[in-house]
Structure formats: C-alpha cells, structure tokens
Short mmCIF file of C-alpha atoms in Angstrom, two decimals:
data_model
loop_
_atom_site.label_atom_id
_atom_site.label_comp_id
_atom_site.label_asym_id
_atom_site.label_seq_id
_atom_site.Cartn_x
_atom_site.Cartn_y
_atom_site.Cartn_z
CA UNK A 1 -9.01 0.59 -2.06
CA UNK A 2 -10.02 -1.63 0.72
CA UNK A 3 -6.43 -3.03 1.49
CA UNK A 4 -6.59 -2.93 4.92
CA UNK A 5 -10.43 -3.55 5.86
CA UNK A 6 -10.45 -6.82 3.98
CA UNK A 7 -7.94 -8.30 6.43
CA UNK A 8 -10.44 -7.94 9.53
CA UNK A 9 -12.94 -10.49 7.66
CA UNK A 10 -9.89 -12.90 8.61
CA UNK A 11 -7.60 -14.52 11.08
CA UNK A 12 -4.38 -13.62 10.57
CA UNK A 13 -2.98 -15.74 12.92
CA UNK A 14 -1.45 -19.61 12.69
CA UNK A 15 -2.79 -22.62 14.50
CA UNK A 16 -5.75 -24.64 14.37
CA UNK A 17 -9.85 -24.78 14.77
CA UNK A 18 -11.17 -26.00 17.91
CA UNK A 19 -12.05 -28.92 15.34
CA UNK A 20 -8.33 -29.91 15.07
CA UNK A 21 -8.81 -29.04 11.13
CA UNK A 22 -5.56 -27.91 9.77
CA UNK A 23 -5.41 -23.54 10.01
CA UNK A 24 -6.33 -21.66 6.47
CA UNK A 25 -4.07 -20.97 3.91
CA UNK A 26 -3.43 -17.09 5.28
CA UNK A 27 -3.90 -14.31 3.18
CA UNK A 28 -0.99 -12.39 4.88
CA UNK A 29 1.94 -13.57 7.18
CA UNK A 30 4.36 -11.83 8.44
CA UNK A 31 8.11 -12.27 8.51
CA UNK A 32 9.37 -12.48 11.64
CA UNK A 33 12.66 -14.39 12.99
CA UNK A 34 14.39 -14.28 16.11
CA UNK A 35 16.41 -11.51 14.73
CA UNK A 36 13.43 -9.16 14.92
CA UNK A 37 12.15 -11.24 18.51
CA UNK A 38 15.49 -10.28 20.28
CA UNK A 39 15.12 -6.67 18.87
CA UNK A 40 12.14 -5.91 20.39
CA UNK A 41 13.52 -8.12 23.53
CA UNK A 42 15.76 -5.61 23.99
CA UNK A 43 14.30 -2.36 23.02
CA UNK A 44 12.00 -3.22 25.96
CA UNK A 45 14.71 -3.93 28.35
CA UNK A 46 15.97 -0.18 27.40
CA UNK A 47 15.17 2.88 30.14
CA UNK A 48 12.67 4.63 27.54
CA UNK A 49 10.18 2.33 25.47
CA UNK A 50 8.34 5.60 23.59
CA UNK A 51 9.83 7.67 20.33
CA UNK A 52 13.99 7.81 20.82
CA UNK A 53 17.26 6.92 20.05
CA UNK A 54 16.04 3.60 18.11
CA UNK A 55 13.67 5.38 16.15
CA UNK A 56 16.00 8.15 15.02
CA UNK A 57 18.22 5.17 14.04
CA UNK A 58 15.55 3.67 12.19
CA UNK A 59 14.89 7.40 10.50
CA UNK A 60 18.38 7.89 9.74
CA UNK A 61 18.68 4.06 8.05
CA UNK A 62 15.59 4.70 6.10
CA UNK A 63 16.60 7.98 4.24
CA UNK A 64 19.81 5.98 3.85
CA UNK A 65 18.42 3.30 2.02
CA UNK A 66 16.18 5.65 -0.50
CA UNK A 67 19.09 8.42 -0.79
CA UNK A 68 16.67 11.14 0.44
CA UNK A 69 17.93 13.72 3.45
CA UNK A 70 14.95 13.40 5.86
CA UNK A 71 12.90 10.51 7.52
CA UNK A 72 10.44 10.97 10.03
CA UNK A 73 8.60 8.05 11.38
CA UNK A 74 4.92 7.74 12.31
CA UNK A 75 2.30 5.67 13.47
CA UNK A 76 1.06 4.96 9.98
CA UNK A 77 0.55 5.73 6.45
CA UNK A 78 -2.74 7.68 7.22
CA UNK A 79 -1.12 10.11 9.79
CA UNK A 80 2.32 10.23 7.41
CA UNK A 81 0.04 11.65 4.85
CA UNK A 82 -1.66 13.84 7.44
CA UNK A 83 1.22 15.60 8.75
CA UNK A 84 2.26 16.11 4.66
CA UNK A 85 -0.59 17.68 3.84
CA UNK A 86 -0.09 19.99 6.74
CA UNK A 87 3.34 20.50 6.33
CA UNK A 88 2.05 22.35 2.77
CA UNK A 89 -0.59 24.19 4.37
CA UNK A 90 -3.28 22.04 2.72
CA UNK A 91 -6.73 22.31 4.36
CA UNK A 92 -10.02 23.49 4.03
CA UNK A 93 -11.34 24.68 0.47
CA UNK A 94 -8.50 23.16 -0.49
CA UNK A 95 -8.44 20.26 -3.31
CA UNK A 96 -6.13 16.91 -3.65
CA UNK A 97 -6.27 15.00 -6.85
CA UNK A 98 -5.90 11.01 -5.73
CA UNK A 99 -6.90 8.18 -7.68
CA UNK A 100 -10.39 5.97 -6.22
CA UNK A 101 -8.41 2.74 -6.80
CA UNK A 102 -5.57 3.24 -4.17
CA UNK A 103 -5.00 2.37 -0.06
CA UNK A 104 -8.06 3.70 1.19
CA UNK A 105 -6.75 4.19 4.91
CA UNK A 106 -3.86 6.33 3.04
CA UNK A 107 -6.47 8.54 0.89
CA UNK A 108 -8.76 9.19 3.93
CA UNK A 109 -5.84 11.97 5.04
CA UNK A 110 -7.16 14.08 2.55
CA UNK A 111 -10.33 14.56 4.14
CA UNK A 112 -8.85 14.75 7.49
CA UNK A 113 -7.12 17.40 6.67
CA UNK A 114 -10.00 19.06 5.80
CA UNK A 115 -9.39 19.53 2.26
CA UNK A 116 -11.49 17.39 -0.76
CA UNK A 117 -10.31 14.54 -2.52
CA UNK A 118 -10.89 15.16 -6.59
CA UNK A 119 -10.67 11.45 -8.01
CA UNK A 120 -9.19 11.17 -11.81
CA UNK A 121 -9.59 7.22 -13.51
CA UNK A 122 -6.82 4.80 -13.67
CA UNK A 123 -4.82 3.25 -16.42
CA UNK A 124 -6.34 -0.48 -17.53
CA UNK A 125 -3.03 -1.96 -17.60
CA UNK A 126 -0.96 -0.65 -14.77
CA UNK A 127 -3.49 -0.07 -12.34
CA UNK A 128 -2.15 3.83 -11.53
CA UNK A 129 -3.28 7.41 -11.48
CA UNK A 130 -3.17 9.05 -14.97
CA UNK A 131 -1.21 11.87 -15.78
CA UNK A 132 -3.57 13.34 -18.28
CA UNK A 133 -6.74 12.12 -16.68
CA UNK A 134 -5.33 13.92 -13.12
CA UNK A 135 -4.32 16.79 -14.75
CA UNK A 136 -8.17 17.33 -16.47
CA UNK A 137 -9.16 17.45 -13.04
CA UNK A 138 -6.63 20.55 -11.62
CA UNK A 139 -8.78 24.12 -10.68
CA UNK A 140 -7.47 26.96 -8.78
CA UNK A 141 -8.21 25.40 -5.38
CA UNK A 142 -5.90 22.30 -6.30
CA UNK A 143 -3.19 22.01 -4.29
CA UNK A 144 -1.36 18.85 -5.04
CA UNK A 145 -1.28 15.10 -6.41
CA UNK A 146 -1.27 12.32 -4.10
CA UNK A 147 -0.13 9.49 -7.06
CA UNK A 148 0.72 5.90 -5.89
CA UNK A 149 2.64 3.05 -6.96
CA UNK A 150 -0.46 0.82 -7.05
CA UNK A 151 0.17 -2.99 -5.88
CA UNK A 152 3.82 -2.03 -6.13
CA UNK A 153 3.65 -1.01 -9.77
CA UNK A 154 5.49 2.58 -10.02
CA UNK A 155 3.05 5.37 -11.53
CA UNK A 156 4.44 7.14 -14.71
CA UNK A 157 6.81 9.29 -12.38
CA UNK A 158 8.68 11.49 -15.22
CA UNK A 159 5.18 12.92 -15.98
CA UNK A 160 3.87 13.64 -12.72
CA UNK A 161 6.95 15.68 -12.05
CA UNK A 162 6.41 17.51 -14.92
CA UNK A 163 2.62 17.73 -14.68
CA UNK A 164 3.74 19.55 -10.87
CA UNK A 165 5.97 21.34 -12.15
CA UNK A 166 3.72 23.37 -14.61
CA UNK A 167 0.59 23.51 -12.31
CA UNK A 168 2.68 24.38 -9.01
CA UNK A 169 1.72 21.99 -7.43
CA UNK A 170 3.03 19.84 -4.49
CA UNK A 171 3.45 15.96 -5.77
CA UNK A 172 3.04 13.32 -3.16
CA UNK A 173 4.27 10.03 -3.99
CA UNK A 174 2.18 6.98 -1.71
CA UNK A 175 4.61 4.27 -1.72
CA UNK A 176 2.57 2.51 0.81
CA UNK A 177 1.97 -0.85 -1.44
CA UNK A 178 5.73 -0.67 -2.91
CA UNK A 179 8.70 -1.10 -1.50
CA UNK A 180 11.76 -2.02 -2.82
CA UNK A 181 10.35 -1.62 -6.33
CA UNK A 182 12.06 0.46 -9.06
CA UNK A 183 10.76 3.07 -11.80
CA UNK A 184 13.76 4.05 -14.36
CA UNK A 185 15.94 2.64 -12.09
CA UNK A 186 15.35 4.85 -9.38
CA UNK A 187 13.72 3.21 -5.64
CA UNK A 188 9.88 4.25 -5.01
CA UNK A 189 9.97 7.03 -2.66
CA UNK A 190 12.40 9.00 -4.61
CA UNK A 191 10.06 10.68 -7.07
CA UNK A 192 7.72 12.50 -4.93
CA UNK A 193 8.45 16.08 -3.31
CA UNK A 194 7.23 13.75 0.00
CA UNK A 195 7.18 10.48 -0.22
CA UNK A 196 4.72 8.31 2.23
CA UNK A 197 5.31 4.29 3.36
CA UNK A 198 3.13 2.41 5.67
CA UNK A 199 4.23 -0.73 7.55
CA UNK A 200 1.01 -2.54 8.40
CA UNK A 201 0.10 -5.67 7.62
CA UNK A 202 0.23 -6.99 4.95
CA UNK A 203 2.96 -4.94 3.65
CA UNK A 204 7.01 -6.06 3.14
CA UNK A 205 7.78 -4.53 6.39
CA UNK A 206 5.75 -5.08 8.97
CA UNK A 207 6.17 -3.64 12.85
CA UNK A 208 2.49 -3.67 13.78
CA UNK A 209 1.58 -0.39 12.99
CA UNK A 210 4.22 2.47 11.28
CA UNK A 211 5.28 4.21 8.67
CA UNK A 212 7.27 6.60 7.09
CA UNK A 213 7.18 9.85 5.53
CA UNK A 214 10.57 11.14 3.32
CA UNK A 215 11.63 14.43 2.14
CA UNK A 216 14.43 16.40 0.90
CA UNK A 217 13.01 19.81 1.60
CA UNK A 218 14.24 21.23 5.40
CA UNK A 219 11.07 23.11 5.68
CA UNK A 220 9.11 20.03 5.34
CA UNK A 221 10.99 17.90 7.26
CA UNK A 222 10.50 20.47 10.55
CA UNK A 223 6.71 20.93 9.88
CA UNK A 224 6.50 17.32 9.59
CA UNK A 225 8.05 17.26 12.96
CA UNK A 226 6.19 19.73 14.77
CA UNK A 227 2.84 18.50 13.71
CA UNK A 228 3.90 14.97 14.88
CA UNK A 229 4.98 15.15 18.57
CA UNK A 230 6.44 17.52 21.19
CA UNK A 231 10.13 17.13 21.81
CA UNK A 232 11.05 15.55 24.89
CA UNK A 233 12.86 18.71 26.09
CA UNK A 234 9.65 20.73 25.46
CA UNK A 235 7.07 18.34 27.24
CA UNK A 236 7.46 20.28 30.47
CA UNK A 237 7.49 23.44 28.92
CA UNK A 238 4.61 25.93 29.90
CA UNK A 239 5.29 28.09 26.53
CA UNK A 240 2.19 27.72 24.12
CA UNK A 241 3.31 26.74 21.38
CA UNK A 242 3.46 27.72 17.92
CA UNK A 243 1.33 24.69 16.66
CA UNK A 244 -0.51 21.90 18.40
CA UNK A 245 0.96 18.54 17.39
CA UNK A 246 -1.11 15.26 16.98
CA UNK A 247 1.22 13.42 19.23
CA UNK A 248 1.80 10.63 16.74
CA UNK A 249 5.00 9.17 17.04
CA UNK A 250 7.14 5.93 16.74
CA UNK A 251 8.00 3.93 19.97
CA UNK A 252 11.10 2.64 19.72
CA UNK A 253 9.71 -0.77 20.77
CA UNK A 254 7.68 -0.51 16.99
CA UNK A 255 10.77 1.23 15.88
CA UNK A 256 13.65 -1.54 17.04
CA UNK A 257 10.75 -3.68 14.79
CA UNK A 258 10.86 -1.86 11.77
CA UNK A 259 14.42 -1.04 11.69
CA UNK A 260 15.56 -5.33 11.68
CA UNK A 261 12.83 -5.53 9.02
CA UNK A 262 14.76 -2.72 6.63
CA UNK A 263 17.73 -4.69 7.43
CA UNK A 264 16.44 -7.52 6.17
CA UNK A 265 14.02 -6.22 3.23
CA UNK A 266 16.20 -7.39 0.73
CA UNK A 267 15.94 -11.19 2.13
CA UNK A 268 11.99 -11.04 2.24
CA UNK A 269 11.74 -9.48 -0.74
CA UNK A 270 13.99 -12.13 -2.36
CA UNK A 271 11.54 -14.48 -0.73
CA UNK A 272 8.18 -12.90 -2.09
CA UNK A 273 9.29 -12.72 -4.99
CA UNK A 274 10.33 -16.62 -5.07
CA UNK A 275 6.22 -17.01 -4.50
CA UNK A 276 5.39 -14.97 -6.81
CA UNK A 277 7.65 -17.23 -9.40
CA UNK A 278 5.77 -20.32 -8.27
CA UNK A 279 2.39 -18.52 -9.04
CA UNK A 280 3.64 -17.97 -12.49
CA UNK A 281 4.43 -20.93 -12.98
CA UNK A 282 0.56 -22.21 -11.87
CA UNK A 283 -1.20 -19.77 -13.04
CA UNK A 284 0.52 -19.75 -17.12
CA UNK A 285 -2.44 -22.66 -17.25
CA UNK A 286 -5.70 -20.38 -16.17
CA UNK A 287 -7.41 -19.19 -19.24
CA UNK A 288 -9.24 -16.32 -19.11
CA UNK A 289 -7.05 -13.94 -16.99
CA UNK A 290 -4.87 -10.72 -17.39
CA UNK A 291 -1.43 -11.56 -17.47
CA UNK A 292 1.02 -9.50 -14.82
CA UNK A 293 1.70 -6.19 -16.52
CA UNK A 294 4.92 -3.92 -16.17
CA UNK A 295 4.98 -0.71 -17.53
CA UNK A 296 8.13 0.12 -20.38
CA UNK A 297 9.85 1.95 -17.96
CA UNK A 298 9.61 -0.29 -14.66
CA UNK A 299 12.47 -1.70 -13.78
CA UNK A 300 11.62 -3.58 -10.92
CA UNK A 301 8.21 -4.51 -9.03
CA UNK A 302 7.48 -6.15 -5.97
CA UNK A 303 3.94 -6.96 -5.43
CA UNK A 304 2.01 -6.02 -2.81
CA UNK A 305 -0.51 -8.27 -3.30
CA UNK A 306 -0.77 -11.38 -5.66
CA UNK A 307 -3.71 -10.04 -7.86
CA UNK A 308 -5.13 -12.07 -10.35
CA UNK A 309 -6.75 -9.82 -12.86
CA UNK A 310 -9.84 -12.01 -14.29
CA UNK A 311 -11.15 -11.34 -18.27
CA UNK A 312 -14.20 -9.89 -19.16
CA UNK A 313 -15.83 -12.86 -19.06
CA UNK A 314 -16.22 -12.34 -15.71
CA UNK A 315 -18.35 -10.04 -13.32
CA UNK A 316 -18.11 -9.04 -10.12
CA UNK A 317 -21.00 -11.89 -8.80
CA UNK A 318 -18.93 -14.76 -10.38
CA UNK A 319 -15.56 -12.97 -9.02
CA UNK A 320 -17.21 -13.20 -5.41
CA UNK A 321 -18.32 -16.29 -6.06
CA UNK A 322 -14.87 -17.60 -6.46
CA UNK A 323 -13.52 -15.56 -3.36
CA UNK A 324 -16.83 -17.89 -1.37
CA UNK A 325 -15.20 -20.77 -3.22
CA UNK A 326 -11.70 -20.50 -1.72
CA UNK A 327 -13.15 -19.56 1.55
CA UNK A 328 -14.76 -23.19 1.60
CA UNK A 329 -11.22 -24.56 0.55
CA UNK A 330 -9.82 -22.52 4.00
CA UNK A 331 -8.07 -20.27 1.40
CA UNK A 332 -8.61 -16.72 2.25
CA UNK A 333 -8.26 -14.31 -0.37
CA UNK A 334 -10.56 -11.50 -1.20
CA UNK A 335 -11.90 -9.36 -3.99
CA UNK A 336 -9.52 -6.50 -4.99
CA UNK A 337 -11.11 -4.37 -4.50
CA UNK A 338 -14.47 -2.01 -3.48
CA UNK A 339 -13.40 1.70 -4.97
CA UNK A 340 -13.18 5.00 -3.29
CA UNK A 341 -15.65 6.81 -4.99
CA UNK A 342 -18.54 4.45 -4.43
CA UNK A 343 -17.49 3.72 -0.53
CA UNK A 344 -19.62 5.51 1.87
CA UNK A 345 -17.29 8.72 3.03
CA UNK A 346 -17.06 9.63 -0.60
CA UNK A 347 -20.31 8.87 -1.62
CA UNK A 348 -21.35 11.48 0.89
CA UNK A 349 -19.25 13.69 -1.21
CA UNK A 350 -21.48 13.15 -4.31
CA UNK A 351 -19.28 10.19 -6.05
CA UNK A 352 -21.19 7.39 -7.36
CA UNK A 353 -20.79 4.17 -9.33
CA UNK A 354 -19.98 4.95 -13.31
CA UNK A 355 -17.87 8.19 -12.40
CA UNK A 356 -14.64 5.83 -13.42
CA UNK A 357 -14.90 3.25 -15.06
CA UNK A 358 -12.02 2.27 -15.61
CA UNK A 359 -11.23 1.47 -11.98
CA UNK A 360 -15.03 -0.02 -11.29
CA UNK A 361 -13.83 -2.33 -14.28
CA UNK A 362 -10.26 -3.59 -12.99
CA UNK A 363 -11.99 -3.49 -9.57
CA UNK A 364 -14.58 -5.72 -10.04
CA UNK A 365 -12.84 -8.86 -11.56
CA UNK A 366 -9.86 -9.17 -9.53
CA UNK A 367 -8.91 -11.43 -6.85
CA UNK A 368 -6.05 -11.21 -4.64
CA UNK A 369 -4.51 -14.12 -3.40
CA UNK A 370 -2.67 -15.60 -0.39
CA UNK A 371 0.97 -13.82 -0.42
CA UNK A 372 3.53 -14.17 2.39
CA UNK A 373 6.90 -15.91 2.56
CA UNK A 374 5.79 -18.67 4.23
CA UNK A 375 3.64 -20.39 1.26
CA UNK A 376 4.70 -23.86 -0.28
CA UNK A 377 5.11 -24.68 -3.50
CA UNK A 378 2.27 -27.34 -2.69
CA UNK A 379 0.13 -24.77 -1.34
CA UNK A 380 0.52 -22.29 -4.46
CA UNK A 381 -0.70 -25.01 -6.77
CA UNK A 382 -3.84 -25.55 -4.51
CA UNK A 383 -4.66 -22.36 -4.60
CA UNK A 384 -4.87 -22.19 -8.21
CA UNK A 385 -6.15 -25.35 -9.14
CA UNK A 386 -9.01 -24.34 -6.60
CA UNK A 387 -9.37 -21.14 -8.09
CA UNK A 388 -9.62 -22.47 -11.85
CA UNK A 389 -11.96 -25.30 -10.26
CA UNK A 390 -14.11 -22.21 -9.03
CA UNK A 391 -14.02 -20.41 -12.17
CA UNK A 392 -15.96 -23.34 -14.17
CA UNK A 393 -18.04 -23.33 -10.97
CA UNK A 394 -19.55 -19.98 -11.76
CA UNK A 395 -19.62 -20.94 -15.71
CA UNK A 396 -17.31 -18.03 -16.80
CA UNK A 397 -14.04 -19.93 -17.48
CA UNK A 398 -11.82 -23.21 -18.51
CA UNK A 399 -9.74 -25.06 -16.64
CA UNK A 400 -6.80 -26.33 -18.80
CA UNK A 401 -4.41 -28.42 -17.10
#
C-alpha cells in the first residue's frame, strides 16, 4: 500500500502560503512537546550522538512494554524486515507470502532480500491477509508469512500461528500501522515469531525515521544484530568477519526521540482516539459508506489512518474526484490506496490488475482522511461536510444532514 509515498504529494509542515491563506488541514502531524524537544536537547549535548546507551534504553523499554525478550532498533520498518528475513536465512529462490494491500515500503524487504513476494487476497471486512487464501498459496520454496495488522486492525492471529505451525514456516507479524492495538487481548507484536514496527510519519510514534524489530528467539535476536551494525568494540578490528552488516542502526539522537514517544504512547493514543470519536460522530450522517469494522475477536484498535470505506456506488474516478475536492478545500487526504500487485516493481514480476480483487475493490473506494492529535472538533466536521458535499459532486451519493 502506498502509505508512505502519498505523504510526499504534501506539506507536512504548519504555517502559511506566501498568500497569507490560512495552512491546510494536514493529513499527518506529529506529536511533539517539549518533553520530546528537551530529549533530543540533551541526547545531543551527550559525548556520542550515533547507536548507544539511549538506544539500548529505548530497546530494553520496548520489549518491556510488549512482554517479548528482545528489541533491536533500526532505521525503519523496511530494513527491520530486512534483517528478519536474513536472520531466517530467507533469500534467493526463496518465497514470502504477503498480502498486496499492506505498507508497501515494509513489503519491498522481500524483494531485497532477494527472495519473491507470493500475494494471497484480503478479507472485505477487516482489510487483512487471509489465512486460507495465504495458505492456497504455500509451495516447497515458501519460507514464511509476512501478515499485518492492516490500518491497525489485528489479522486473525490464532490461525496464522497455526497455519505456521503445520507448514513450518516462519510467521512475521508487520505491526507497522498498529500500535497499541489489541487481538484477544494480547498487544500487536506479540503474535509473530518476529514482530516488525516502523516509526515514520504518520505513525503513533514518530522519531523521524525508526523502527523496531521484536523477538523471543536468542538466535534471532543475534542475527538480527549482526546483520545490523558492527559493535563499537569491533569497528577497529582487522578480523573479517563472519557476515557483512548493513550498518543500519539507531542514533541515540532518533533513539532519545522514540523512547519519550513510548513513554507517552498511551497519552497520544488516548488523544487519536478522541478524533476518531468526533469523526464518528460526523460521519453516522454520510450515506453510502462502510461503517468501521472490528473483527469478533479484536479487542482493541487504534487506527492508523482514518479510512473512510465508500459503497459500491462509488468508483475509483468519483473516489479521486473527491480526494481533488478536498484538495480545493486545503484538506489533504488521499486515496487509500494503489495495490502492490499492480505497482510497477511487482508488475515486473508478472502481477496485474484482477489477480485480487478483493483488495483492487476495498482499494479503490477508500479515502483516508486528515488524522493527528492536533484536529478540532470544528475542523472534523469540515472535513466531512466537505467530503459528503463532494460525494453529490461526483453524483454517487446523498448528503443527509
């Protein structure tokens, strides 16, 4: 999914045109207090700015809050999924089941790796990979399942694990889009032999670039490590050694970042999900439009993003049509979102438009919304009113007020 990409059409920052107008309504925003400012302040002020003591704290914190026994930290959700796959010995010939509807900077690790990415179709309702669908896809050159918690709604974990089990195969859980949300009662990031987060914009956490990768397998943990970064103690070191690492660590400067933010996920959370209320409320009025679904045995989800999933009375023209609409309004928001399988890299790979329809169908009709703590009630109601306005603009739906 295009999660990232869609955010460079945009100006993520605050102020105003060289007009004078009054700045967009932002798509994403970021969190930050002075907490976080004097953090940073003085991580900087310490005698070594790269990978350290801060970012082992913010390691150590991390498994802490999930419960699992190892943490490593990386420059992002791409390279976290990277060093997994080569932590299993995952590479070319190799095969990686992933779904085409998922964080597309996250998925491109499979290729990277060398190995190929087998897509399997997506459930209507929740948005996530399959069980069944994944496992009609498994051949003796599959290796593992890279499932996700899509938009922060937890994939059907109990039958993953069981679907790994019989196969053998490693199970990956992408957590990327889902903090803080719950599946049985259990935190995302629990269910997964390895479990990868990201901590770009626009997610929960956000310390520039980062992520995280969790584990509760030793042997994993130290591959992860060696494929990462040298040791200090070994920089100097004219020993070849046993693997060449990618060099991709955390700076404590990112790290000092992160580690407020996890201190204080449960107060943004709190806070998105206060918007999120407020777009309920708004939105109850739009006709034509899927309502938020959460699976029987979610306990908990906090969005990523605040989709709106439009009816089949739309199409993907009158969907971008109301994305061109909002942009005229200075409301950025964008479609959610252009699938894998019919992106370029894949397409290369032989994938092409009608392989799942399922996710071309969900894809094409939904719009995701400006979602940050720092949106008004006021705003949220402009939004939507703008967006139903838009809808009878293109002739596909009501406005009911």
């Amino acid at each position: 999914m295009s999660d990232a990409d869609f955010l460079d059409d945009f100006d993520l920052g605050e102020g105003e045109s060289e007009g004078g107008e009054a700045s967009s309504i932002l798509l994403s925003d970021p969190d930050i207090t002075v907490i976080e400012l004097q953090a940073v302040a003085e991580a900087m002020q310490a005698p070594r700015l790269s990978s350290g003591p801060i970012a082992q704290e913010f390691e150590a914190e991390f498994a802490a809050y999930l419960g699992r026994k190892y943490a490593v930290a990386v420059p992002s959700g791409t390279l976290g999924l990277l060093y997994t796959l080569k932590a299993y010995g995952i590479g070319p010939g190799d095969e990686v089941i992933a779904s085409p509807y998922s964080f597309r900077e996250t998925v491109h690790a499979i290729s990277l790796s060398g190995a190929r990415p087998v897509f399997a179709d997506i459930d209507y309702w929740a948005g996530t990979l399959v069980p069944a669908k994944a496992e009609a896809k498994i051949t003796d050159k599959t290796k593992a399942i890279v499932a996700g918690n899509t938009n922060g709604h937890p994939a059907p974990w109990t039958d993953f694990q069981e679907l790994a089990r019989r196969h053998n195969l490693a199970l990956i859980e992408d957590s990327t889009e889902a903090i803080g949300s719950r599946y049985k009662g259990a935190l995302v990031g629990t269910f997964g032999d390895t479990s990868v987060f990201d901590f770009s914009q626009p997610f929960p956490i956000v310390c520039g670039e980062g992520g995280m990768v969790v584990t509760d397998d030793i042997d994993v943990a130290v591959a992860l490590r060696r494929f990462r970064s040298h040791k200090l103690e070994e920089r100097s070191s004219v020993v070849v050694s046993m693997s060449a690492p990618y060099q991709g660590a955390m700076s404590d400067i990112t790290a000092a970042l992160g580690l407020t933010q996890l201190r204080r996920l449960e107060e943004i959370l709190e806070q998105r999900r206060t918007v999120e209320h407020l777009y309920q409320k708004y939105v109850q009025s739009f006709e034509g439009i899927k309502d938020p679904f959460i699976g029987p045995d979610v306990t908990e989800v906090n969005w990523f993003l605040y989709v709106v999933h439009l009816g089949t009375r739309f199409s993907k023209s009158s969907r971008d049509s109301i994305v061109e609409d909002l942009k005229v309004e200075k409301v950025q928001s964008t479609g959610y979102s252009t699938p894998l399988h019919v992106q370029r890299h894949y397409f290369d790979l032989g994938y092409r438009r009608g392989d799942f329809l399922v996710t071309e169908k969900v894809a094409d009709r939904a719009v995701a919304l400006p979602f940050h703590t720092h949106l008004s009630e006021e705003e949220i109601e402009f939004i939507v009113a703008t967006m139903k306005d838009a809808s009878v603009n293109v002739g596909a739906g009501a406005a009911i007020y």
